[in-house]
JSON list of C-alpha atoms in Angstrom, two decimals:
[
{"chain": "W", "resi": 1, "resn": "MET", "atom": "CA", "xyz": [-14.13, 13.71, 10.26]},
{"chain": "W", "resi": 2, "resn": "LEU", "atom": "CA", "xyz": [-10.01, 13.51, 10.20]},
{"chain": "W", "resi": 3, "resn": "TYR", "atom": "CA", "xyz": [-10.49, 12.25, 13.54]},
{"chain": "W", "resi": 4, "resn": "GLU", "atom": "CA", "xyz": [-12.22, 9.23, 12.66]},
{"chain": "W", "resi": 5, "resn": "LYS", "atom": "CA", "xyz": [-10.31, 8.51, 9.85]},
{"chain": "W", "resi": 6, "resn": "LEU", "atom": "CA", "xyz": [-6.89, 8.46, 11.76]},
{"chain": "W", "resi": 7, "resn": "LYS", "atom": "CA", "xyz": [-8.80, 6.54, 14.26]},
{"chain": "W", "resi": 8, "resn": "GLU", "atom": "CA", "xyz": [-9.78, 3.86, 11.59]},
{"chain": "W", "resi": 9, "resn": "TRP", "atom": "CA", "xyz": [-6.35, 4.00, 10.12]},
{"chain": "W", "resi": 10, "resn": "ASN", "atom": "CA", "xyz": [-4.66, 3.41, 13.73]},
{"chain": "W", "resi": 11, "resn": "GLU", "atom": "CA", "xyz": [-7.19, 0.34, 14.19]},
{"chain": "W", "resi": 12, "resn": "GLU", "atom": "CA", "xyz": [-6.25, -1.00, 10.88]},
{"chain": "W", "resi": 13, "resn": "ASN", "atom": "CA", "xyz": [-2.49, -0.80, 11.44]},
{"chain": "W", "resi": 14, "resn": "ARG", "atom": "CA", "xyz": [-2.13, -1.13, 15.12]},
{"chain": "W", "resi": 15, "resn": "GLY", "atom": "CA", "xyz": [-3.92, -4.15, 15.31]},
{"chain": "W", "resi": 16, "resn": "SER", "atom": "CA", "xyz": [-5.76, -3.10, 18.60]},
{"chain": "W", "resi": 17, "resn": "ARG", "atom": "CA", "xyz": [-9.16, -4.70, 17.66]},
{"chain": "W", "resi": 18, "resn": "LYS", "atom": "CA", "xyz": [-7.63, -7.32, 15.58]},
{"chain": "W", "resi": 19, "resn": "GLN", "atom": "CA", "xyz": [-5.62, -8.43, 18.70]},
{"chain": "W", "resi": 20, "resn": "GLU", "atom": "CA", "xyz": [-8.78, -8.79, 20.55]},
{"chain": "W", "resi": 21, "resn": "GLU", "atom": "CA", "xyz": [-10.45, -10.62, 17.77]},
{"chain": "W", "resi": 22, "resn": "ILE", "atom": "CA", "xyz": [-7.77, -13.37, 16.96]},
{"chain": "W", "resi": 23, "resn": "PRO", "atom": "CA", "xyz": [-7.99, -15.31, 20.32]},
{"chain": "W", "resi": 24, "resn": "ASN", "atom": "CA", "xyz": [-11.58, -15.56, 19.55]},
{"chain": "W", "resi": 25, "resn": "THR", "atom": "CA", "xyz": [-11.30, -16.79, 16.17]},
{"chain": "W", "resi": 26, "resn": "LEU", "atom": "CA", "xyz": [-8.61, -19.23, 17.69]},
{"chain": "W", "resi": 27, "resn": "SER", "atom": "CA", "xyz": [-10.92, -20.72, 20.05]},
{"chain": "W", "resi": 28, "resn": "ALA", "atom": "CA", "xyz": [-13.85, -20.91, 17.78]},
{"chain": "W", "resi": 29, "resn": "LEU", "atom": "CA", "xyz": [-11.39, -22.81, 15.41]},
{"chain": "W", "resi": 30, "resn": "GLU", "atom": "CA", "xyz": [-10.21, -25.27, 18.28]},
{"chain": "W", "resi": 31, "resn": "SER", "atom": "CA", "xyz": [-13.63, -26.11, 19.54]},
{"chain": "W", "resi": 32, "resn": "THR", "atom": "CA", "xyz": [-14.40, -26.92, 15.36]},
{"chain": "W", "resi": 33, "resn": "LYS", "atom": "CA", "xyz": [-11.49, -28.94, 15.67]},
{"chain": "W", "resi": 34, "resn": "ASP", "atom": "CA", "xyz": [-12.75, -31.00, 18.75]},
{"chain": "W", "resi": 35, "resn": "GLN", "atom": "CA", "xyz": [-16.23, -31.87, 17.39]},
{"chain": "W", "resi": 36, "resn": "TRP", "atom": "CA", "xyz": [-14.55, -32.98, 13.73]},
{"chain": "W", "resi": 37, "resn": "SER", "atom": "CA", "xyz": [-10.90, -32.41, 11.94]},
{"chain": "W", "resi": 38, "resn": "LEU", "atom": "CA", "xyz": [-10.50, -29.07, 10.40]},
{"chain": "W", "resi": 39, "resn": "THR", "atom": "CA", "xyz": [-10.48, -28.87, 6.69]},
{"chain": "W", "resi": 40, "resn": "GLY", "atom": "CA", "xyz": [-7.30, -27.63, 4.80]},
{"chain": "W", "resi": 41, "resn": "GLU", "atom": "CA", "xyz": [-8.16, -23.97, 4.51]},
{"chain": "W", "resi": 42, "resn": "GLU", "atom": "CA", "xyz": [-9.31, -24.07, 8.48]},
{"chain": "W", "resi": 43, "resn": "MET", "atom": "CA", "xyz": [-5.90, -24.86, 9.19]},
{"chain": "W", "resi": 44, "resn": "LEU", "atom": "CA", "xyz": [-4.13, -22.57, 6.91]},
{"chain": "W", "resi": 45, "resn": "GLN", "atom": "CA", "xyz": [-6.53, -20.17, 8.37]},
{"chain": "W", "resi": 46, "resn": "LYS", "atom": "CA", "xyz": [-5.38, -21.00, 12.01]},
{"chain": "W", "resi": 47, "resn": "VAL", "atom": "CA", "xyz": [-1.73, -21.22, 11.29]},
{"chain": "W", "resi": 48, "resn": "HIS", "atom": "CA", "xyz": [-2.13, -17.72, 9.68]},
{"chain": "W", "resi": 49, "resn": "LEU", "atom": "CA", "xyz": [-3.88, -16.07, 12.70]},
{"chain": "W", "resi": 50, "resn": "VAL", "atom": "CA", "xyz": [-1.52, -17.83, 15.42]},
{"chain": "W", "resi": 51, "resn": "MET", "atom": "CA", "xyz": [1.56, -15.97, 13.27]},
{"chain": "W", "resi": 52, "resn": "GLU", "atom": "CA", "xyz": [0.06, -12.69, 12.95]},
{"chain": "W", "resi": 53, "resn": "HIS", "atom": "CA", "xyz": [-0.96, -12.81, 16.52]},
{"chain": "W", "resi": 54, "resn": "GLU", "atom": "CA", "xyz": [2.66, -13.51, 17.47]},
{"chain": "W", "resi": 55, "resn": "GLU", "atom": "CA", "xyz": [3.94, -10.73, 15.14]},
{"chain": "W", "resi": 56, "resn": "ASN", "atom": "CA", "xyz": [1.22, -8.15, 17.01]},
{"chain": "W", "resi": 57, "resn": "PHE", "atom": "CA", "xyz": [2.62, -9.24, 20.09]},
{"chain": "W", "resi": 58, "resn": "LYS", "atom": "CA", "xyz": [6.08, -8.53, 19.01]},
{"chain": "W", "resi": 59, "resn": "LYS", "atom": "CA", "xyz": [5.17, -4.99, 17.40]},
{"chain": "W", "resi": 60, "resn": "GLU", "atom": "CA", "xyz": [3.57, -4.25, 20.68]},
{"chain": "W", "resi": 61, "resn": "HIS", "atom": "CA", "xyz": [6.35, -5.41, 22.97]},
{"chain": "W", "resi": 62, "resn": "ILE", "atom": "CA", "xyz": [9.00, -3.53, 20.91]},
{"chain": "W", "resi": 63, "resn": "ALA", "atom": "CA", "xyz": [6.62, -0.09, 21.15]},
{"chain": "W", "resi": 64, "resn": "TRP", "atom": "CA", "xyz": [6.33, -0.47, 24.88]},
{"chain": "W", "resi": 65, "resn": "ARG", "atom": "CA", "xyz": [9.94, -0.82, 25.25]},
{"chain": "W", "resi": 66, "resn": "ARG", "atom": "CA", "xyz": [10.95, 1.93, 23.02]},
{"chain": "W", "resi": 67, "resn": "ARG", "atom": "CA", "xyz": [8.27, 4.20, 24.76]},
{"chain": "W", "resi": 68, "resn": "SER", "atom": "CA", "xyz": [9.76, 3.06, 28.42]},
{"chain": "W", "resi": 69, "resn": "ARG", "atom": "CA", "xyz": [13.27, 4.15, 26.76]},
{"chain": "W", "resi": 70, "resn": "LYS", "atom": "CA", "xyz": [12.34, 7.43, 25.33]},
{"chain": "W", "resi": 71, "resn": "THR", "atom": "CA", "xyz": [10.08, 8.62, 28.53]},
{"chain": "W", "resi": 72, "resn": "GLY", "atom": "CA", "xyz": [12.46, 6.60, 30.87]},
{"chain": "W", "resi": 73, "resn": "ASP", "atom": "CA", "xyz": [12.72, 7.33, 34.91]},
{"chain": "W", "resi": 74, "resn": "LYS", "atom": "CA", "xyz": [13.43, 11.21, 34.98]},
{"chain": "W", "resi": 75, "resn": "ASN", "atom": "CA", "xyz": [14.47, 10.61, 38.89]},
{"chain": "W", "resi": 76, "resn": "THR", "atom": "CA", "xyz": [17.42, 8.59, 38.39]},
{"chain": "W", "resi": 77, "resn": "LYS", "atom": "CA", "xyz": [19.98, 11.30, 39.55]},
{"chain": "W", "resi": 78, "resn": "TYR", "atom": "CA", "xyz": [17.61, 11.62, 42.63]},
{"chain": "W", "resi": 79, "resn": "PHE", "atom": "CA", "xyz": [17.30, 8.27, 43.82]},
{"chain": "W", "resi": 80, "resn": "HIS", "atom": "CA", "xyz": [21.37, 7.70, 43.06]},
{"chain": "W", "resi": 81, "resn": "ARG", "atom": "CA", "xyz": [21.97, 10.60, 45.49]},
{"chain": "W", "resi": 82, "resn": "MET", "atom": "CA", "xyz": [19.53, 9.32, 47.80]},
{"chain": "W", "resi": 83, "resn": "ALA", "atom": "CA", "xyz": [21.37, 5.82, 48.08]},
{"chain": "W", "resi": 84, "resn": "ILE", "atom": "CA", "xyz": [24.79, 7.69, 48.31]},
{"chain": "W", "resi": 85, "resn": "ALA", "atom": "CA", "xyz": [23.68, 9.55, 51.19]},
{"chain": "W", "resi": 86, "resn": "HIS", "atom": "CA", "xyz": [22.01, 6.68, 52.65]},
{"chain": "W", "resi": 87, "resn": "LYS", "atom": "CA", "xyz": [25.40, 4.62, 52.42]},
{"chain": "W", "resi": 88, "resn": "ARG", "atom": "CA", "xyz": [27.38, 7.54, 53.92]},
{"chain": "W", "resi": 89, "resn": "PHE", "atom": "CA", "xyz": [24.98, 7.82, 56.92]},
{"chain": "W", "resi": 90, "resn": "ASN", "atom": "CA", "xyz": [24.51, 4.32, 57.44]},
{"chain": "W", "resi": 91, "resn": "PRO", "atom": "CA", "xyz": [25.06, 3.66, 61.34]},
{"chain": "W", "resi": 92, "resn": "LEU", "atom": "CA", "xyz": [26.19, 0.25, 60.91]},
{"chain": "W", "resi": 93, "resn": "MET", "atom": "CA", "xyz": [29.24, 1.11, 58.36]},
{"chain": "W", "resi": 94, "resn": "SER", "atom": "CA", "xyz": [30.54, 3.28, 61.31]},
{"chain": "W", "resi": 95, "resn": "TYR", "atom": "CA", "xyz": [31.08, 0.44, 63.31]},
{"chain": "W", "resi": 96, "resn": "ARG", "atom": "CA", "xyz": [33.64, -1.48, 61.25]}
]
């Protein structure tokens, strides 16, 4: 029960389902526009959907950026040491 409520809350707030529905609605409005001109209400809906789509994209981008900084690459020290060791023992460096 709690899991279902949390899942529902997540879908409403994260917008994962909305993010999938917005392009479908926009394409439907575009096809309507191709057949005849949109009403004022449909134009407002389209503008609102585009703004919401951009906002969701920004939120998702920020979330992934935060996640990458939080988890980060744990092997940085290892790779740095490997690069230094390679530089030390590079045979081309000894011919200079």
